[in-house]
Amino acid sequence: MAEERPPRLVDYFVVAGLAGNGAPIPEETWVPEPSGPLRPSRPAEPITDVAVIARALGEEVPQGYTCIQASAGGHPLEFSAGLLGGTQPVICYRRGRDKPPLVELGVLYEGKERPKPGFQVLDTTPYSHSANLAPPGPGHPRTYLTYRRAAEGAGLHALGITDLCLVLPSKGEGTPHTYCRLPRNLNPGMWGPAVYLCFKVGLAKANTLVYEAELLGRYPEEDNEAFPLPESVPVFCLPMGATIECWPSQTKYPVPVFSTFVLTGAAGDKVYGAALQFYEAFPRARLSERQARALGLLSAVERGRALGGRAVRSRRAIAVLSHWPAFPAFRAFLTFLYRYSVSGPHRLPLEAHISHFIHNVPFPSPQRPRILVQMSPYDNLLLCQPVSSPLPLSGASFLQLLQSLGPELAVTLLMAVLTEHKLLVHSLRPDLLTSVCEALVSMIFPLHWQCPYIPLCPLVLADVLSAPVPFIVGIHSSYFDLHDPPADVICVDLDTNTLFQTEEKKLLSPRTLPRRPYKVLLATLTTLYQQLDQTYTGPEEEASLEFLLTDYEAVCGRRARLEREVQGAFLRFMACLLKGYRDFLRPLTQAPSEGARDVDNLFYLQGFLKSRERSSHKLYSQLLHTQMFSQFIEECSFGSARHAALEFFDSCVDKVHPEQEKPETAPLVELEELSGSELTVFITPPEEPPAPEGSESTPQYCYDGFPELRAELFESPQEQPGALPVPGPSRSAPSSPAPHRTKQEMKVAQRMAQKSATVPELWARCLLGHCYGLWFLCLPAYVRSAPSRVRALHTAYHVLREMESRKVVLPDEVCYRVLMQLCSYYGQPVLSVRVMLEMRRAGIVPNTITYGYYNKAVLESKWPSGTPGGRLRWAKLRNVVLGAAQFRQPLRDRQRQQQQQQQQEEVSAHQEAGSSQTESYLERPSPTRPLQRQTTWAGRSLRDPASPTGRLVKSGSLGSARGAQPTVEAGVAHKMPPDLPPPARRSPMESLLRPRERPGSTASESSASLGSEWDLSESSLSSLSLRRSSERLSDTPGSLQPPSLEILLSSCSLCRACDSLVYDEEIMAGWAPDDSNLNTTCPFCACPFVPLLSVQTLDSRPSAPSPNPAPAGASSSKDAPVPGGPGPVLSDRRLCLALDEPQLCNGHTGGASRRVESGAWAYLSPLVLRKELESLVENEGSEVLALPELPAAHPIIFWNLLWYFQRLRLPSILPGLVLASCDGPPPPQLPQAPSPWLTPDPASVQVRLLWDILTPDPSSCPPLYVLWRVHSQIPQRVVWPGPVPACLSLALLESVLRHVGLNEVHKAVGLLLETLGPPPAGLHLQRGIYREILFLTMAAMGKDHVDIVAFDKKYKSAFNKLASSMGKEELRQRRAQMPTTKAIDCRKCFGAPLEC
């Protein structure tokens, strides 16, 4: 599969400003004044000087100065009035442009502190007297004003102090809006009120015309269908309007201003924009006389006379739009374009750099974690992959929020956002507004702000401030030079770190917050606030290339860590605030009504409120009635696009403890590495055009300002070599209702697997849980292919209950989620309710994703029609029928007893005829009665020396010798007691597939044999019954037909390091808890290796004869019982044990010619297989799991799935796909019709799971169980192809079996070790001693008559006994140890495939 195209970093490039076509600007395009109370006109000049005069000493106000005689509220001001020796100081200030303006003021207490760096102390008046503001007398520190002036050459647009005022708090006066109040009292004496100085910082500009910005240029010219360019982009690029200003001719151009903005679509998706505003020359000819007079270009006295020394400038902006908030990269790119436009000449046009950046620079991804863009030899920028986090990506900067507001004010704003107040954030730095507003809406995660949200509001949209709904709006502080804020709005000044609110809209007290979470949040923010000064805050465009490649990650990594810690502090508070909210969700359990989606029906508001602290009820009462909380409950109840983030929040809720007064040690938001790879992709600048031969290329592009974009100069992406392709729509599978695991669920599953790997029993259940997850991932394709979808869903429900009964460790809730969504897709809401009840019965609390799928299934599905009364009447009728059947049961029992008595009388009559007839009956089978195997044999193959026939000894189970000494009986054929009737006539198949009762210890494991075939008949696939096919076979022997296709699977793998065979449960035990690791660990040499899943298909269909010869195991045997005919006598040991062969059990002798195909693929852990299957379903849809091309296209996934589904006896369509893949592509079918290849004939496909290898190695030593069958002349699947060592004789095998039967396993192990000899000179067996003895015992006794649990106990006791004499290390070297506890638990959970 080809690599997906990376997404672009930038979607559009835009130029905004005044139209530059040379036509006069119409005056009606002026920006309309927004509504609201007007302030007096702002001053035209900033404050350049401040002074203090002493009225008591006869000093007068200097010329050009303005005296502050009253407070902001109009109260008179008199410092040290009425005091002896008082000078009555008065503060004065002067405006002008003859020197740099003042930018900051301060108050100095002499003797207690030193002046700040850069400040000058105003210690004398203009008349050389002391400028002390404090009253005379001892104990009062001398108080002076201090000031800091802007740097020389700051220009016309430097920020400066534009206004001063004094406030008297004792008179109820507060700090005026947008003013900054100095914290020191100007009157520190005991007499007189406290006086505080306030100043306002802004831009004092005159002679300015403001117009609405227009779109001057864009690239690309065509709109993207998925993301058309919004029409309002120009007004956001220039939020204060496109201005025309008149400057003194010697004024320098100011530094360009960078700003950011966010556009929100109708669906809630965000588009991030970044703009760079700058000034350029504007021709006077385009101005009318009225406009020129307004700009001060014409004399007001002499009409029409132009004034000299004036220059006209206009403001323009260039901007980029993107879906990614990469603001530092946007700033660097726009700054490069601006510098390129004011420098030159250049060999490449500006358009070439724009198109090159848009088409060739992708957003960082795991394949490209670091991208270094070289825009020119001196300009570059570095893009790094964002930290992988379940939190939504945004342009928020929590560090700037904390740095601008401080801890206490940040918590206050958190409360304002939670209670949906009107918030107006303003600053003189437009790039700060977006990052802070984004942080405000991000700090309330998981709640989502539902009201108007404009981080950078243009003047033309300022009417939103009068809206009657809550909002979060950011605006430039110069807006308040002419307008007062509305009375019901909370204003936040980021420049002065102040909050303004009216009494009627005053916020709740922080004491209404939950006490301990609020205390932890405030303490954490205070600690982080003190660490902010130690981080690098310089702009990225000033960083050198060496810094970007070496120290960038280290320095920015510290900022990223602090950013995550601040965000984590708010996240912990929100998790504590909503702790336990899932307990009050109300799931839908009946047919929905009109108000089913109301929050009152989905959430128990009063119960949640009563569970909170009483002191916080006022806050919760407001929070629970907000729009964002209602939306949050609806998203939790019905799912949304944010389901992964909500599921992550639920995990955070489980981790936090609100009662603690310290945060948890483990962070909620983990800071991962920027990338797991050190790969850095270099993006080179666009190539320069080739110069003619023999000459040098001369620069030909020179600009006086930012040029008008020319379409012919842009480079198309097709013409650029090596350009990255444009992102296209990825393939989706809308018909696949199987939801995928979120990243958070994958992390939780990985941690659970690592924890379970240390506990043997949990590890086996963990693997089992992932196997069931695989089956439920294939369930959509299975149900879609079934003729009866409803019955298929009910079968899946029974699988779910069976899974719970086995106490499987589920790593996630995908099993329930898939079934719930299928219930919604096929209209089965009642079954969805039953699945939810099963979840609760299993003690599983559904997360947000599962809960959403459940409510969708209940809400959107059509409920069955009918009244409850009708259902009750049908239930009563059912009970009557069942009751009548119970009354008939005693009659049936009485008839059965009478039949048994008659049969006993017939047996007595036969016994009176004589013993000769009985012996003849035992030795010669009756033609009308099939073979009856009604004895169990303990595996003691003792031969009586006195008996010429050497018949077997009858006993109980393995090792249960009841006599003091074993005796050799002359005959162990079946002896029928005189008081028992002859057994009923049954077929050999029924007699063998339903063996006699064994001890209770063997029922759990031995009966779970996986060696039998799986029936793919219509009753198996359509009815989706979970019963084994052997339980549904006909009793008539003639009805048994050989399978058309036989599939043999084996997971036994060879370790190349030690030449040992490793079996299935040992492979499972050696797997690592990692979904990317294919290796297992050899139990003998501890070396890692990749296990293989061997596959062999035997096709006996006559349609396509194959030249390949039939395998040896498929050859017919002359002694095999004929299907439908009489079976062999029980005294014939060779034919009795041959009945354990599945070919003979099925009545098939293998005489037909078969096409044999073999292969081996990697045997994957369920963890690895699930990851691969999820990737396949995500890329190609779940429909691929029902296509006959699956075995050939994805063989590793297919055969592993078939192996696990057969082991767990789960119904599937996979065997039918093998049959279909052999037949070729099927004809096209209707979309809703089931595929014909998924419902083959009842016995067309047989799948056998083998414990041992499929093809033995002829150069190795043969296994003992094969030698036993060879010596006993028992037909077997594969004839051993190699030589047989002389030491492995029949006498050795019988001795081993004798020791095992006598409970002397240690002697059997010792005998084998002595026979094989010490390594390396001794005989080497690929199987361990444990496997050899176990397989030999099963071959001699039959697989259904071996209690593996009891055998393990005996072997463990024998190992411990031998270890005392030989040593454990020597036994391990000779591979005599038994499987580990983890391997044994895996065999118990999965069931042992006991077919060799």
Coordinates of N, CA, C and O in Angstrom, one line a residue, residues 42 159 177-178 200-203 205 239-241 257-259 277 315 424-431 433 454-459 465 473-483 493 495:
R42 N -9.8 60.8 21.6 CA -8.6 60.5 22.2 C -7.5 61.6 21.9 O -7.6 62.2 20.9
L159 N 4.5 52.5 21.5 CA 3.5 52.6 22.6 C 4.1 53.6 23.7 O 5.2 53.6 24.0
H177 N -11.1 51.8 33.5 CA -10.8 50.7 32.6 C -9.7 51.1 31.6 O -9.6 52.2 31.2
T178 N -8.9 50.1 31.4 CA -7.7 50.1 30.5 C -6.5 50.9 31.2 O -5.5 51.1 30.5
K200 N -2.4 55.3 31.5 CA -2.9 54.5 30.4 C -1.8 54.5 29.3 O -1.3 55.5 28.9
V201 N -1.6 53.3 28.7 CA -0.6 53.1 27.6 C -1.4 52.8 26.3 O -2.4 52.1 26.3
G202 N -1.0 53.5 25.3 CA -1.6 53.3 24.0 C -0.8 53.9 22.9 O 0.3 54.3 23.0
L203 N -1.5 54.0 21.7 CA -0.9 54.6 20.5 C -1.6 55.9 20.3 O -2.8 55.9 20.1
K205 N -2.2 58.5 17.9 CA -2.0 58.8 16.4 C -3.1 59.8 16.0 O -4.2 59.6 16.4
P239 N -7.9 43.8 11.7 CA -9.0 44.0 12.6 C -9.4 45.4 12.9 O -10.5 45.7 13.1
M240 N -8.4 46.3 12.9 CA -8.7 47.7 13.2 C -8.9 48.5 11.9 O -8.9 49.7 12.0
G241 N -9.0 47.8 10.8 CA -9.3 48.4 9.6 C -8.1 48.7 8.8 O -7.0 48.8 9.3
V257 N 3.6 44.2 12.6 CA 2.9 43.7 13.7 C 2.3 42.3 13.3 O 1.6 42.2 12.3
F258 N 2.6 41.3 14.1 CA 2.1 40.0 13.9 C 0.8 39.8 14.7 O 0.7 40.1 15.9
S259 N -0.2 39.2 14.1 CA -1.5 38.9 14.8 C -2.0 37.5 14.3 O -1.7 37.1 13.2
Q277 N 1.0 42.7 9.6 CA 0.5 44.0 9.2 C 1.8 45.0 9.1 O 2.6 45.0 10.0
R315 N -1.9 51.0 5.5 CA -1.6 49.7 6.2 C -2.1 48.5 5.3 O -3.3 48.5 4.8
L424 N -14.7 39.8 27.8 CA -14.1 40.6 26.8 C -12.6 40.8 27.2 O -12.3 41.4 28.2
V425 N -11.8 40.1 26.4 CA -10.3 40.1 26.6 C -9.7 41.1 25.7 O -10.0 41.1 24.5
H426 N -8.9 42.0 26.2 CA -8.3 43.0 25.3 C -6.8 43.2 25.6 O -6.4 43.0 26.8
S427 N -6.1 43.6 24.6 CA -4.6 43.9 24.8 C -4.2 44.7 23.6 O -4.8 44.8 22.6
L428 N -3.0 45.4 23.8 CA -2.4 46.1 22.7 C -1.5 45.2 21.9 O -1.0 45.6 20.8
R429 N -1.4 43.9 22.3 CA -0.6 42.9 21.5 C -1.6 42.0 20.8 O -2.1 41.1 21.5
P430 N -1.9 42.1 19.6 CA -2.9 41.3 18.9 C -2.6 39.8 18.9 O -3.4 38.9 18.9
D431 N -1.3 39.5 18.8 CA -0.9 38.0 18.8 C -1.1 37.4 20.1 O -1.2 36.1 20.2
L433 N -3.9 37.8 22.0 CA -5.3 37.6 22.2 C -5.7 36.2 21.9 O -6.5 35.5 22.6
I454 N -14.9 34.8 19.4 CA -14.1 35.5 18.4 C -12.8 35.9 19.1 O -12.8 37.0 19.8
P455 N -11.7 35.2 19.0 CA -10.5 35.6 19.8 C -10.0 36.9 19.4 O -9.4 37.6 20.2
L456 N -10.1 37.3 18.1 CA -9.6 38.6 17.6 C -10.8 39.2 16.8 O -11.0 38.8 15.7
C457 N -11.5 40.1 17.4 CA -12.7 40.7 16.8 C -12.4 41.9 16.0 O -11.8 42.9 16.6
P458 N -12.7 42.0 14.7 CA -12.5 43.2 14.0 C -13.6 44.3 14.4 O -14.6 44.0 15.1
L459 N -13.3 45.5 14.0 CA -14.2 46.6 14.4 C -15.5 46.5 13.8 O -16.5 46.8 14.3
L465 N -20.6 42.7 21.0 CA -20.4 43.1 22.4 C -21.8 43.4 23.0 O -21.9 43.4 24.3
V473 N -14.8 37.2 23.6 CA -14.3 38.1 22.5 C -13.0 38.7 22.9 O -12.8 39.2 24.0
G474 N -12.1 38.7 22.0 CA -10.8 39.4 22.1 C -10.8 40.6 21.2 O -11.2 40.5 20.0
I475 N -10.3 41.7 21.7 CA -10.3 43.0 20.9 C -9.1 43.8 21.2 O -8.5 43.7 22.3
H476 N -8.7 44.6 20.3 CA -7.5 45.5 20.5 C -7.9 46.6 21.5 O -9.0 47.1 21.5
S477 N -7.0 46.9 22.4 CA -7.3 47.9 23.5 C -7.6 49.3 22.9 O -8.2 50.1 23.6
S478 N -7.2 49.6 21.7 CA -7.5 50.9 21.2 C -8.9 51.1 20.9 O -9.4 52.3 20.7
Y479 N -9.7 50.1 21.0 CA -11.2 50.2 20.8 C -11.7 51.1 22.0 O -12.7 51.8 21.8
F480 N -11.1 51.0 23.1 CA -11.7 51.7 24.3 C -11.2 53.1 24.3 O -11.5 53.9 25.3
D481 N -10.4 53.6 23.4 CA -10.1 55.0 23.3 C -11.3 55.8 23.0 O -11.4 57.0 23.3
L482 N -12.3 55.2 22.3 CA -13.5 56.0 21.9 C -14.8 55.4 22.5 O -15.8 56.1 22.5
H483 N -14.7 54.2 23.0 CA -15.9 53.5 23.5 C -15.7 52.9 24.9 O -14.7 52.4 25.2
D493 N -7.9 42.9 31.1 CA -6.8 43.6 30.4 C -5.6 42.8 30.6 O -5.0 42.6 31.7
D495 N -2.6 43.5 29.4 CA -1.5 44.4 29.6 C -1.3 44.8 31.0 O -0.1 45.0 31.4

